[in-house]
Short mmCIF file of C-alpha atoms and ligand atoms in Angstrom, two decimals:
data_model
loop_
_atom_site.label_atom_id
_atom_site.label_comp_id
_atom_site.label_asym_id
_atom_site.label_seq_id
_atom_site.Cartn_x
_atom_site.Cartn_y
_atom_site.Cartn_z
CA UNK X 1 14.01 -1.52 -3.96
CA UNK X 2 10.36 -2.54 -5.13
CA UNK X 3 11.04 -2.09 -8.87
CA UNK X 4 14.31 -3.59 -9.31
CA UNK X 5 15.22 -4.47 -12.50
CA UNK X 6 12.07 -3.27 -13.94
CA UNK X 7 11.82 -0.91 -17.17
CA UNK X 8 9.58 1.87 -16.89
CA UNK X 9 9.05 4.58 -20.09
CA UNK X 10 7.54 7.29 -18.61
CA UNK X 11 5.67 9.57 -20.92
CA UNK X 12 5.22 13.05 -19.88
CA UNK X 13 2.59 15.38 -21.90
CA UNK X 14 1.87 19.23 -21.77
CA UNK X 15 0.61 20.06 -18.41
CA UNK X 16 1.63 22.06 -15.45
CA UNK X 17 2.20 18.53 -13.17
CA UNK X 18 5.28 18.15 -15.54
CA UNK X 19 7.20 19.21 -12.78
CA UNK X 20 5.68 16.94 -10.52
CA UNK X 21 6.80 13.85 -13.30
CA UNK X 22 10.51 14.61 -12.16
CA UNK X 23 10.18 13.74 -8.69
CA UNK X 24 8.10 10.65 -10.27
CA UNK X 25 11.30 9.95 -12.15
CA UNK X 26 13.53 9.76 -9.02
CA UNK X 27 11.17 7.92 -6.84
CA UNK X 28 10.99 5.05 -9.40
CA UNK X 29 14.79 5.12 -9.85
CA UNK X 30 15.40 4.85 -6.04
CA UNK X 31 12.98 1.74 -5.75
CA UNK X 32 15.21 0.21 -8.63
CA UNK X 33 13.29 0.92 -11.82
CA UNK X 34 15.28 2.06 -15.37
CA UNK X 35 13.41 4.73 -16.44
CA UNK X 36 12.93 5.75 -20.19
CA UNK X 37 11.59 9.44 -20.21
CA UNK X 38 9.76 10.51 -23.42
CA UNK X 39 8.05 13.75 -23.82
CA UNK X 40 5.53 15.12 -26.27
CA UNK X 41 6.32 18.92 -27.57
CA UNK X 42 3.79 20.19 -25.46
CA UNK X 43 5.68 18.95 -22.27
CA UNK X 44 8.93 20.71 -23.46
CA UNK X 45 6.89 24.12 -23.17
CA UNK X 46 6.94 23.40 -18.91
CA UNK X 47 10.59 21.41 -18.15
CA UNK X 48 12.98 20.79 -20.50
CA UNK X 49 14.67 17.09 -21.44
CA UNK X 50 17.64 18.05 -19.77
CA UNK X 51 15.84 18.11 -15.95
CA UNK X 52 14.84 14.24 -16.87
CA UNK X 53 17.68 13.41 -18.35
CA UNK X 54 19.66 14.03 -15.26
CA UNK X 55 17.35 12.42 -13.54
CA UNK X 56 17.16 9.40 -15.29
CA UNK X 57 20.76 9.35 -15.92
CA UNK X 58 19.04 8.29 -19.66
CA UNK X 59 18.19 10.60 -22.96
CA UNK X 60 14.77 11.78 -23.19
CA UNK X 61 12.86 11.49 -26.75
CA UNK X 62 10.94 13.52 -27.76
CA UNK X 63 10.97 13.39 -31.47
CA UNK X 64 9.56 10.29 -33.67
CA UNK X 65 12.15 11.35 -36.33
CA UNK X 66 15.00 11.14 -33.82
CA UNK X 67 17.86 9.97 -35.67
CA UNK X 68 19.74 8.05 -32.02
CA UNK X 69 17.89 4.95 -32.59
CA UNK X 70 20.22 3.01 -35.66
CA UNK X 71 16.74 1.45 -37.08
CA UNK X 72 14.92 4.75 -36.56
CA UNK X 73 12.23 2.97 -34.74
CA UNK X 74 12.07 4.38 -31.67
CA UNK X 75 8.48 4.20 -31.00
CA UNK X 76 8.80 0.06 -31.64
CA UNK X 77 12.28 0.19 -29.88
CA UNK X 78 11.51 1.75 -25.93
CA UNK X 79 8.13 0.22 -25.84
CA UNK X 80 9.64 -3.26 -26.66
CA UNK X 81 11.71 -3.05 -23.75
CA UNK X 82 9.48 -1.92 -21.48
CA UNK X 83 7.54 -3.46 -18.31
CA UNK X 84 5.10 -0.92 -18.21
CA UNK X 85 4.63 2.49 -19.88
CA UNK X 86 3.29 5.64 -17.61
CA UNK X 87 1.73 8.66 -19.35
CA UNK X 88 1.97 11.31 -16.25
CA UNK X 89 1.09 14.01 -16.50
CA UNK X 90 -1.33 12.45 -19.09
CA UNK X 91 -3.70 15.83 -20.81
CA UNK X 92 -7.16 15.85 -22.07
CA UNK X 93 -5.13 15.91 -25.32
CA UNK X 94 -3.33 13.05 -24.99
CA UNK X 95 -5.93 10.59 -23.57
CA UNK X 96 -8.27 11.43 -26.40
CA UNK X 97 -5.63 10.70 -28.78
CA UNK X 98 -4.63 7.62 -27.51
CA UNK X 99 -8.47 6.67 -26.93
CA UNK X 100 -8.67 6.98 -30.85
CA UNK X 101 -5.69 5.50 -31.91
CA UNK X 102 -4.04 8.14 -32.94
CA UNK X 103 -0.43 8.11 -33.46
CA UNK X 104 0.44 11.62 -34.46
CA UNK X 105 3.61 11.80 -32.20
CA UNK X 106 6.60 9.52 -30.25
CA UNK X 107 4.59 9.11 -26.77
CA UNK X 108 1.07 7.89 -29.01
CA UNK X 109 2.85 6.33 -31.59
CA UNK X 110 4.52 4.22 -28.84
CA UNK X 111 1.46 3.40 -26.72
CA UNK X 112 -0.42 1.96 -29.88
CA UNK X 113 2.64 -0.02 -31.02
CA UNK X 114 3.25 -1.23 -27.06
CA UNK X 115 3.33 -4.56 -26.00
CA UNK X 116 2.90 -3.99 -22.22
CA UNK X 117 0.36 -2.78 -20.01
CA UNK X 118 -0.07 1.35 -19.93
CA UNK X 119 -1.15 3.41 -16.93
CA UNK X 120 -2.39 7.14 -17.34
CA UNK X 121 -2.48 9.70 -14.89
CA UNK X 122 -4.80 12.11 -15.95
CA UNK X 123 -4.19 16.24 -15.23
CA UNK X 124 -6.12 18.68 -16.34
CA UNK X 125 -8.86 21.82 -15.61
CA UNK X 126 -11.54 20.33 -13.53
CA UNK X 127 -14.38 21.68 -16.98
CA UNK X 128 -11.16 19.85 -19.59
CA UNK X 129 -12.17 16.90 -17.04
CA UNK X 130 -15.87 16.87 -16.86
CA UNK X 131 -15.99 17.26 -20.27
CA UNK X 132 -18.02 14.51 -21.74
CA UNK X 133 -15.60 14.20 -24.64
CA UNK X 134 -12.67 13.45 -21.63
CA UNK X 135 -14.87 10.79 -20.14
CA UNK X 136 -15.74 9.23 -22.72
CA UNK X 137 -12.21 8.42 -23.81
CA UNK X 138 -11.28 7.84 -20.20
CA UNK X 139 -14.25 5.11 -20.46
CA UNK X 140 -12.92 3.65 -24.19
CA UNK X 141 -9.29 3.78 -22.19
CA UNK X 142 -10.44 1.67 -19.05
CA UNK X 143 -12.38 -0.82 -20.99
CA UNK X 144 -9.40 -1.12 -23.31
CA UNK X 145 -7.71 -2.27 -20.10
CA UNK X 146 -5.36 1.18 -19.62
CA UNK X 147 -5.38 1.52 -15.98
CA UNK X 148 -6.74 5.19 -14.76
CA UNK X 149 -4.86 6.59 -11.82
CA UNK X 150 -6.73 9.14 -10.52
CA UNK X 151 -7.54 11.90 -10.98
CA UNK X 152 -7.34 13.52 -7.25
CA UNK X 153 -9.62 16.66 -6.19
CA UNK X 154 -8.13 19.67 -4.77
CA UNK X 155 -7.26 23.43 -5.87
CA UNK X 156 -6.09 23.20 -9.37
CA UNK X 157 -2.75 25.41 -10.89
CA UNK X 158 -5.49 27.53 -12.66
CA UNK X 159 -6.85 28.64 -9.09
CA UNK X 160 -9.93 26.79 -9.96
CA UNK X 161 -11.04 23.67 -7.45
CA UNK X 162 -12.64 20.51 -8.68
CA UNK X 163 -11.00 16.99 -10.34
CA UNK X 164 -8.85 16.74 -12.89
CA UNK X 165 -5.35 17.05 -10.34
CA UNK X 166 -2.62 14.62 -11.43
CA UNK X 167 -2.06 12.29 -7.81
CA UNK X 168 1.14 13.11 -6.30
CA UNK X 169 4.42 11.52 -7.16
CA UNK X 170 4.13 9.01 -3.99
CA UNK X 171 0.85 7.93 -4.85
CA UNK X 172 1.69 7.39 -8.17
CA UNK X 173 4.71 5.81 -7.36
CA UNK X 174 2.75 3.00 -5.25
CA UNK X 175 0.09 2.60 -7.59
CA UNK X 176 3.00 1.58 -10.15
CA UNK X 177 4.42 -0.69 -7.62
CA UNK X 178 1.21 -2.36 -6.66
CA UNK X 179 0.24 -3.12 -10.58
CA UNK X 180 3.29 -5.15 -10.37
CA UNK X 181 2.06 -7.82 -7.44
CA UNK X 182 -0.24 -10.90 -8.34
CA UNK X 183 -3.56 -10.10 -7.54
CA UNK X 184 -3.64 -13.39 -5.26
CA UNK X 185 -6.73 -11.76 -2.87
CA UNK X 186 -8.43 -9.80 -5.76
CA UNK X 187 -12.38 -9.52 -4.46
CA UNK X 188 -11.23 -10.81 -0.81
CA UNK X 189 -12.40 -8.29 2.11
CA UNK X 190 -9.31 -8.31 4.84
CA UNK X 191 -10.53 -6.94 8.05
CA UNK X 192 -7.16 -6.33 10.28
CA UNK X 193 -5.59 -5.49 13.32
CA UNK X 194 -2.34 -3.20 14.10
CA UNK X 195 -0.32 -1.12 16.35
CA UNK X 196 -0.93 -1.44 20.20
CA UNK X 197 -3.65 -0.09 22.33
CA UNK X 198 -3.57 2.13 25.21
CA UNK X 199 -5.98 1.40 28.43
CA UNK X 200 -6.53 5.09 31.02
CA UNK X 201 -5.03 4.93 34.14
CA UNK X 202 -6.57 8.55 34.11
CA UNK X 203 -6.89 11.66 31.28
CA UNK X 204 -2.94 11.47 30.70
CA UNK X 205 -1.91 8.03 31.74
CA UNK X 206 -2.19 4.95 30.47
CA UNK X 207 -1.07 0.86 30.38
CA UNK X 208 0.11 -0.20 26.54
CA UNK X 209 2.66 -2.30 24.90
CA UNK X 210 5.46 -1.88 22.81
CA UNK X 211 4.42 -1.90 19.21
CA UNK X 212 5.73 0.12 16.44
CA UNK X 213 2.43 -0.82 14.07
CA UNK X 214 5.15 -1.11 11.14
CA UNK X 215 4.68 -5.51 10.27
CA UNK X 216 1.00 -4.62 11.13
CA UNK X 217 0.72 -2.11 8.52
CA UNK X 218 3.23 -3.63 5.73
CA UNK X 219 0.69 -6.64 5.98
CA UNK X 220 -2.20 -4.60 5.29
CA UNK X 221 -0.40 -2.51 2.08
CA UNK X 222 0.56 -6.06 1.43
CA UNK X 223 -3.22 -7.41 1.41
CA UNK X 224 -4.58 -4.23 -0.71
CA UNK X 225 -1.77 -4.82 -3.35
CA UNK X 226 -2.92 -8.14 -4.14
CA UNK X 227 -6.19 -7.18 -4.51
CA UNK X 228 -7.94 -7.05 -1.38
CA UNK X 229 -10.53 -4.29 0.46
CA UNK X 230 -8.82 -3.75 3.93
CA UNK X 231 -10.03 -2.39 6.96
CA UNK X 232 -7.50 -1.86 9.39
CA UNK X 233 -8.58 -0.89 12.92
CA UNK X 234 -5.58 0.41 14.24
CA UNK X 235 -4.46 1.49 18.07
CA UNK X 236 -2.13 5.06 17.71
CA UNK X 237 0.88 4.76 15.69
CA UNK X 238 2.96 7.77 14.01
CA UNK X 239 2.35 6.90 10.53
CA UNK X 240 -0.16 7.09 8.17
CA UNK X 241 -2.34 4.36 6.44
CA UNK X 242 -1.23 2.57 3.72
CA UNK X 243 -2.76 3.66 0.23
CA UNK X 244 -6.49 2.47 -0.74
CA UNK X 245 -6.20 1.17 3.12
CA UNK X 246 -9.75 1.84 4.96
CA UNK X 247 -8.13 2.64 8.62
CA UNK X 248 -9.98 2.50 11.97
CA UNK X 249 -8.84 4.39 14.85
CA UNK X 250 -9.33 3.21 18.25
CA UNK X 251 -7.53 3.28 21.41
CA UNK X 252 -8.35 1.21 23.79
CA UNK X 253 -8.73 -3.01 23.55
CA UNK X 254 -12.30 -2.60 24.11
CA UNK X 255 -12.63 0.07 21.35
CA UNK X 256 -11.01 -2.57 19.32
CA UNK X 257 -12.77 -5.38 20.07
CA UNK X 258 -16.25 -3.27 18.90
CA UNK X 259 -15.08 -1.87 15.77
CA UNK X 260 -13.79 -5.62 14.99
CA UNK X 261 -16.79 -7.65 15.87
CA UNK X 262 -19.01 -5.13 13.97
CA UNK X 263 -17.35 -6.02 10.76
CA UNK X 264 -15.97 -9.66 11.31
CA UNK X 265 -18.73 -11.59 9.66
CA UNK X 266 -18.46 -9.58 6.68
CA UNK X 267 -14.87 -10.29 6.55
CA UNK X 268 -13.17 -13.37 4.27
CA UNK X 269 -10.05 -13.10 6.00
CA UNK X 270 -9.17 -11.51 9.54
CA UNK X 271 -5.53 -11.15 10.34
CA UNK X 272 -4.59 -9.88 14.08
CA UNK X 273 -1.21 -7.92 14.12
CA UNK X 274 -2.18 -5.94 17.34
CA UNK X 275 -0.01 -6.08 20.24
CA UNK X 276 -3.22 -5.79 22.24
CA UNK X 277 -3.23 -5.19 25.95
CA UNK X 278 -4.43 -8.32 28.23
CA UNK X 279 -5.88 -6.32 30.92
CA UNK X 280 -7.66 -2.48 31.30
CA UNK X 281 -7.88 -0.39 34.70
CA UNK X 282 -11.18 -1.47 35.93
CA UNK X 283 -11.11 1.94 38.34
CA UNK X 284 -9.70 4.76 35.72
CA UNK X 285 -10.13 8.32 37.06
CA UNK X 286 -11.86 11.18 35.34
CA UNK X 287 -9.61 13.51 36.35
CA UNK X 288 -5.59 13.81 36.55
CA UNK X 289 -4.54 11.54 39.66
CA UNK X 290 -2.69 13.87 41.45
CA UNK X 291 0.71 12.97 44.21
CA UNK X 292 -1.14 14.78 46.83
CA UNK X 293 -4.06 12.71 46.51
CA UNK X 294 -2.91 10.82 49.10
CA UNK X 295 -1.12 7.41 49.06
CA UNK X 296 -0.17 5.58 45.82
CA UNK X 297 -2.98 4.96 43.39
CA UNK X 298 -4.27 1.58 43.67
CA UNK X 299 -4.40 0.47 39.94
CA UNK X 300 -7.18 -2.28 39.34
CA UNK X 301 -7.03 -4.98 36.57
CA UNK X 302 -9.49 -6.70 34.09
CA UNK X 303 -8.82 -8.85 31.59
CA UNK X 304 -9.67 -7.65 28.18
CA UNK X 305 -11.64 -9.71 25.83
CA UNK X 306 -9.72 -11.75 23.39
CA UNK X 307 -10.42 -10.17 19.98
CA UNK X 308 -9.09 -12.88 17.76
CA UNK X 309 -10.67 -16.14 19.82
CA UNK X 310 -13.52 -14.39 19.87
CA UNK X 311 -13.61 -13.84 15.49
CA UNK X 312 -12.46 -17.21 15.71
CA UNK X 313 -15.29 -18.67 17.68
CA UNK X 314 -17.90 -16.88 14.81
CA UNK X 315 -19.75 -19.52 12.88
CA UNK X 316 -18.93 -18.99 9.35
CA UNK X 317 -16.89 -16.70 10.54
CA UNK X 318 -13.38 -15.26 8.76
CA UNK X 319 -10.12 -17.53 8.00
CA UNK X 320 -8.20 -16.63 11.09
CA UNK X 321 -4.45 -15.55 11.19
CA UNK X 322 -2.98 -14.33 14.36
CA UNK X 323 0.58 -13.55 15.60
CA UNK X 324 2.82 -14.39 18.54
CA UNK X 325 5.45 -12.28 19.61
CA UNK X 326 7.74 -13.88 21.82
CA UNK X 327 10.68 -13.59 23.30
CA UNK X 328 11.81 -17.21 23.85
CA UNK X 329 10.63 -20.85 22.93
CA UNK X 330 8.78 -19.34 19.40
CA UNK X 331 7.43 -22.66 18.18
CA UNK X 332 6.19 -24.36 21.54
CA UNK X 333 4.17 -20.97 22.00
CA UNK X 334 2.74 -19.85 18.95
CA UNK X 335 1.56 -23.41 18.55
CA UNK X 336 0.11 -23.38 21.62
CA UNK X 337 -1.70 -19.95 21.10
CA UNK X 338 -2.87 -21.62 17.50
CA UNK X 339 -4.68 -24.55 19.14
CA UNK X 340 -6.03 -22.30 22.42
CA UNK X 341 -7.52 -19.43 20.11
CA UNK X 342 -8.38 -22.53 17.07
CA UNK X 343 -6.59 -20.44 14.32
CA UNK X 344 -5.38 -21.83 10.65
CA UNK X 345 -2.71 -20.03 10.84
CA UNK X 346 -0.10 -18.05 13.24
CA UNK X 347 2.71 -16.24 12.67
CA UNK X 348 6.10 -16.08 15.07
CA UNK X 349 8.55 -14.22 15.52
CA UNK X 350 11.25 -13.16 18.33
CA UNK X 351 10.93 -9.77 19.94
CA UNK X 352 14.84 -9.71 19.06
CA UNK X 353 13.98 -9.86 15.94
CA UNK X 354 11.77 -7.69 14.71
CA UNK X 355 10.63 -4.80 17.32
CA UNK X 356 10.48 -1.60 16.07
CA UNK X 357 12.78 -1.69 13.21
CA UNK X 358 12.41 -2.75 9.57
CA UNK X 359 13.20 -6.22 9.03
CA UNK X 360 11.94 -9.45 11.12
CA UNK X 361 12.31 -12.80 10.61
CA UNK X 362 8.91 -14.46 10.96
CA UNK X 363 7.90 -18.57 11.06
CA UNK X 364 4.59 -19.66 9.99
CA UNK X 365 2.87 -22.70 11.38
CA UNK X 366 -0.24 -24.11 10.73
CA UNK X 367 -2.07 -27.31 9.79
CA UNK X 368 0.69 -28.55 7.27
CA UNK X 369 4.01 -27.63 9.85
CA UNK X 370 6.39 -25.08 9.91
CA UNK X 371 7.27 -22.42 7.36
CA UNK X 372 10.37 -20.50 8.79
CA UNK X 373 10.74 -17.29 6.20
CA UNK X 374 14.18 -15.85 5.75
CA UNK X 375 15.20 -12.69 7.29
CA UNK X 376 13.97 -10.01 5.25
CA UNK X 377 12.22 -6.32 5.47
CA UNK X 378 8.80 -6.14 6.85
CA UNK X 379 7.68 -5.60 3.33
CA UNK X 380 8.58 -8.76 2.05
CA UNK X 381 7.61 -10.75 4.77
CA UNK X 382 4.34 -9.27 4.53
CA UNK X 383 3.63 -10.09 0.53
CA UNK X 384 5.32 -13.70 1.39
CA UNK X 385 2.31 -14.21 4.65
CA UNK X 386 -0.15 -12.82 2.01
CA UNK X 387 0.47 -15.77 -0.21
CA UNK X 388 0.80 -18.40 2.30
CA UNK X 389 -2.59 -16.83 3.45
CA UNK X 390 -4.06 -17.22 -0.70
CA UNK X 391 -2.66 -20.60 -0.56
CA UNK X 392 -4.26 -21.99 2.52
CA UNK X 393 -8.11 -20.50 1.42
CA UNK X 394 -7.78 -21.64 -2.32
CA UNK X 395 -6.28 -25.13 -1.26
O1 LIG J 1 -2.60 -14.20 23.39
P1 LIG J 1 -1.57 -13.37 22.72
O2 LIG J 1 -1.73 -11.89 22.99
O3 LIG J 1 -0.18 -13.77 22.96
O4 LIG J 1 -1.84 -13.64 21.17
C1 LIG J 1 -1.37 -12.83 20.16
C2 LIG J 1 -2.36 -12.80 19.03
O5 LIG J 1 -3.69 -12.62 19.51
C3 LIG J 1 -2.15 -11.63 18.09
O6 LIG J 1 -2.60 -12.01 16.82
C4 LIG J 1 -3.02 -10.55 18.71
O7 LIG J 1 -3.38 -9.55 17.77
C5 LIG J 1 -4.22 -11.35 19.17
N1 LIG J 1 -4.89 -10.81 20.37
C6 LIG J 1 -6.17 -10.31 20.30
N2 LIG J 1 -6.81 -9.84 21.41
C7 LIG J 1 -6.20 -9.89 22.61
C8 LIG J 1 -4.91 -10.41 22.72
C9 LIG J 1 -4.28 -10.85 21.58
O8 LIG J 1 -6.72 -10.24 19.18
N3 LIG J 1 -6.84 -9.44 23.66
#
C-alpha cells in the first residue's frame, strides 16, 4: 500500500489508451490511493464514466457546469483536495491547451486552478507527436515544472510505429509512486550488487547460494526513487529490473567482480546485496560430467575475490555499504565483517528472517552504533537503508 491515504484526480482525455486509464485506476486504488476520475468529452467517446466510476467506487466529472458540487466549483473543489493530479491518457489536444492556459473545460480548468504538482502522460500518433507544435508545449509544460511521463515507442492503435504510446498502467503507476519519495540521492550514481551467483561444476552444474535477489532489488528501486542512477549487476534471479534501473547480468563471482570494478570509481555510493559465492571450481569441465566417467568427480576449490573489500580498498573510491546474512550472533558478525572489509556501513539480518519472502527485519551498524529497523516489507526497509545511507554522506 504505497499510496495510502493519498488523493489522486486522474484526468483522462480523448484517446484510444482510455482503456488503459482503468486499469491505472485500480492499480492506484490497490496501493491505497482515493482516486478522483474526471474526463474531458472527448474521453467519453472511448469508455464511459460508469467503467471508472466502478472502479473508483467515486463519480466521475466530466462537466464544469455539473450541478453535484453545492458551490458549483468543481474545478477549485477536486484539485484542492488533491496530492497530485494525472492527465493519462493526456492528447496532443490537451497538452497544448494546458501549455497555453487554456481553461475551456473541467480537466484544464482544474489543472490551471491546481495547487499541486501535475503529471502528463502523453498518447498520441507518432506525426501528432513529432509535431513541432506538440513539442513545443511539451517543452513550455516541463519547464513549467509538469512532469512528462513518457511517451514509450512501439506499434501505435493506428497500425503506425514510432513515439507518442501512452506507458503502460504499471509504469505509470510507479512513476506516480516514485514522485512521491524525497529525492534524498538526486544526482548520486549507485553502483549495486544483487541476487546470488552461480560457479560451473560443468555445462549444467553448478555451486550457488540461496538468494531470492528480492532486498537486493527493493534497495535498488529504492535508490532510483530518491533520485539516484543505478547500476545493478545482478547474478540470475526470476524477476525483472526495477524501473529506470540500469541492470547487469552476470553469473559467475568473477563475472561480477569485472563488471563491478569497471564501474566502481565512477560510483558515489556502492551497496553489496549479493549473496556471492566464496569459492569457484578451479577444474570445471567443458563437457557434461558423466556417472560412467569413472569414480566421483573430484570438485576443486578457489576462493573468489572479495568484491566489496576490494571497492573498499579503492582510493577515493565509493561510500561502502555491505550486508551480512547470518544465521546466529548478528551483531558480533556483521561488526566484524564491517571492520575486516573497512565499510561505513553494514546491514544485518537473520536468515530466519528474511530469506526468500517479503519482509525482513534488518539492523544497521556503523560508526555511530546500532540502528535495529522494525520488521517491515523489503520495500520499506529498503527506502529506510536509503536514508540512513543520505544521512551518513551529507553528515
Ligand atoms: O564476507 P561475507 O560474504 O559474509 O560478506 C557479505 C557482504 O560482502 C555482502 O555485502 C556481499 O555482497 C559482499 N561480498 C562480496 N564479495 C564476496 C563475498 C561477499 O562483495 N566475494
Amino acid at each position: 500500500m504505497e499510496l495510502q491515504g493519498k488523493r489522486i484526480v486522474l484526468g483522462v482525455t480523448g484517446g484510444i489508451a482510455a482503456y488503459k486509464a482503468a486499469e491505472l485506476v485500480r492499480l492506484l486504488g490497490k496501493q491505497g490511493a482515493e482516486v478522483q476520475v474526471a474526463m474531458t468529452e472527448g474521453a467519453t467517446h472511448f469508455v464511459t464514466p460508469t467503467t471508472y466510476q466502478a472502479l473508483s467506487g467515486r463519480p466521475v466529472f466530466t462537466d464544469q457546469w455539473d450541478a453535484r458540487m453545492p458551490n458549483a466549483m468543481a474545478h477549485i473543489d477536486l484539485s484542492r483536495q488533491a496530492d497530485c493530479i494525472v492527465v493519462a491518457p493526456a492528447s496532443a489536444d490537451f497538452l497544448a491547451r494546458a501549455a497555453h492556459g487554456l481553461a475551456d473545460d473541467l480537466l484544464t480548468t482544474m489543472v490551471l486552478a491546481r495547487d499541486c504538482p501535475l503529471l502528463v502522460a502523453p498518447a498520441m500518433n507518432r506525426q501528432m507527436w513529432e509535431n513541432p507544435a506538440t513539442q513545443r508545449n511539451v517543452a513550455q509544460l516541463a519547464a513549467d515544472g509538469v512532469t512528462i511521463l513518457g511517451p514509450a515507442s512501439g506499434e501505435q492503435a493506428c497500425g503506425e510505429v514510432g513515439a507518442g504510446r501512452m506507458l503502460e498502467p504499471e509504469e505509470i503507476l510507479e512513476a506516480v509512486t516514485a514522485f512521491f519519495v524525497p529525492k534524498v540521492l538526486a544526482g548520486r550514481k549507485v553502483l549495486m550488487t544483487a541476487g546470488p551467483t552461480f560457479e560451473a561444476i560443468d555445462p549444467v552444474r553448478g555451486i550457488t547460494n540461496l538468494s531470492s535477489g528480492r532486498m537486493g532489488y527493493a534497495v535498488a528501486r529504492a535508490a532510483r526513487q530518491a533520485g539516484a542512477a543505478v547500476t545493478l549487476v545482478s547474478g540470475p534471479v526470476g524477476f525483472d529490473a526495477p524501473q529506470g534501473v540500469d541492470r547487469v547480468n552476470v553469473r559467475s563471482a568473477l563475472d561480477m567482480h569485472g563488471e563491478v570494478m569497471a564501474r566502481a570509481a565512477a560510483a558515489d555510493i556502492f551497496i553489496g546485496v549479493a549473496a556471492v559465492a566464496d569459492y569457484r571450481v578451479a577444474n570445471a569441465a567443458e563437457h557434461k560430467l558423466k556417472k560412467d566417467d569413472g569414480g566421483l568427480p573430484q570438485i576443486a576449490l578457489i576462493e573468489n575475490p572479495d568484491i566489496l573489500a576490494d571497492v573498499a580498498a579503492l582510493p577515493n573510491g565509493p561510500f561502502c555499504v555491505g550486508f551480512a546474512a547470518e544465521s546466529r550472533n548478528l551483531e558480533a558478525y556483521a561488526q566484524a565483517k564491517r571492520r575486516k572489509k573497512k565499510i561505513p556501513l553494514i546491514a544485518g539480518n537473520l536468515i530466519q528472517d528474511g530469506f526468500g519472502g517479503d519482509d525482513n527485519r534488518l539492523v544497521l551498524f556503523d560508526d555511530r552504533g546500532t540502528h535495529p529497523l522494525a520488521p517491515a516489507p523489503k520495500s520499506v526497509l529498503a527506502r529506510q537503508l536509503v536514508e540512513h545511507i543520505a544521512q551518513l554522506i551529507t553528515y
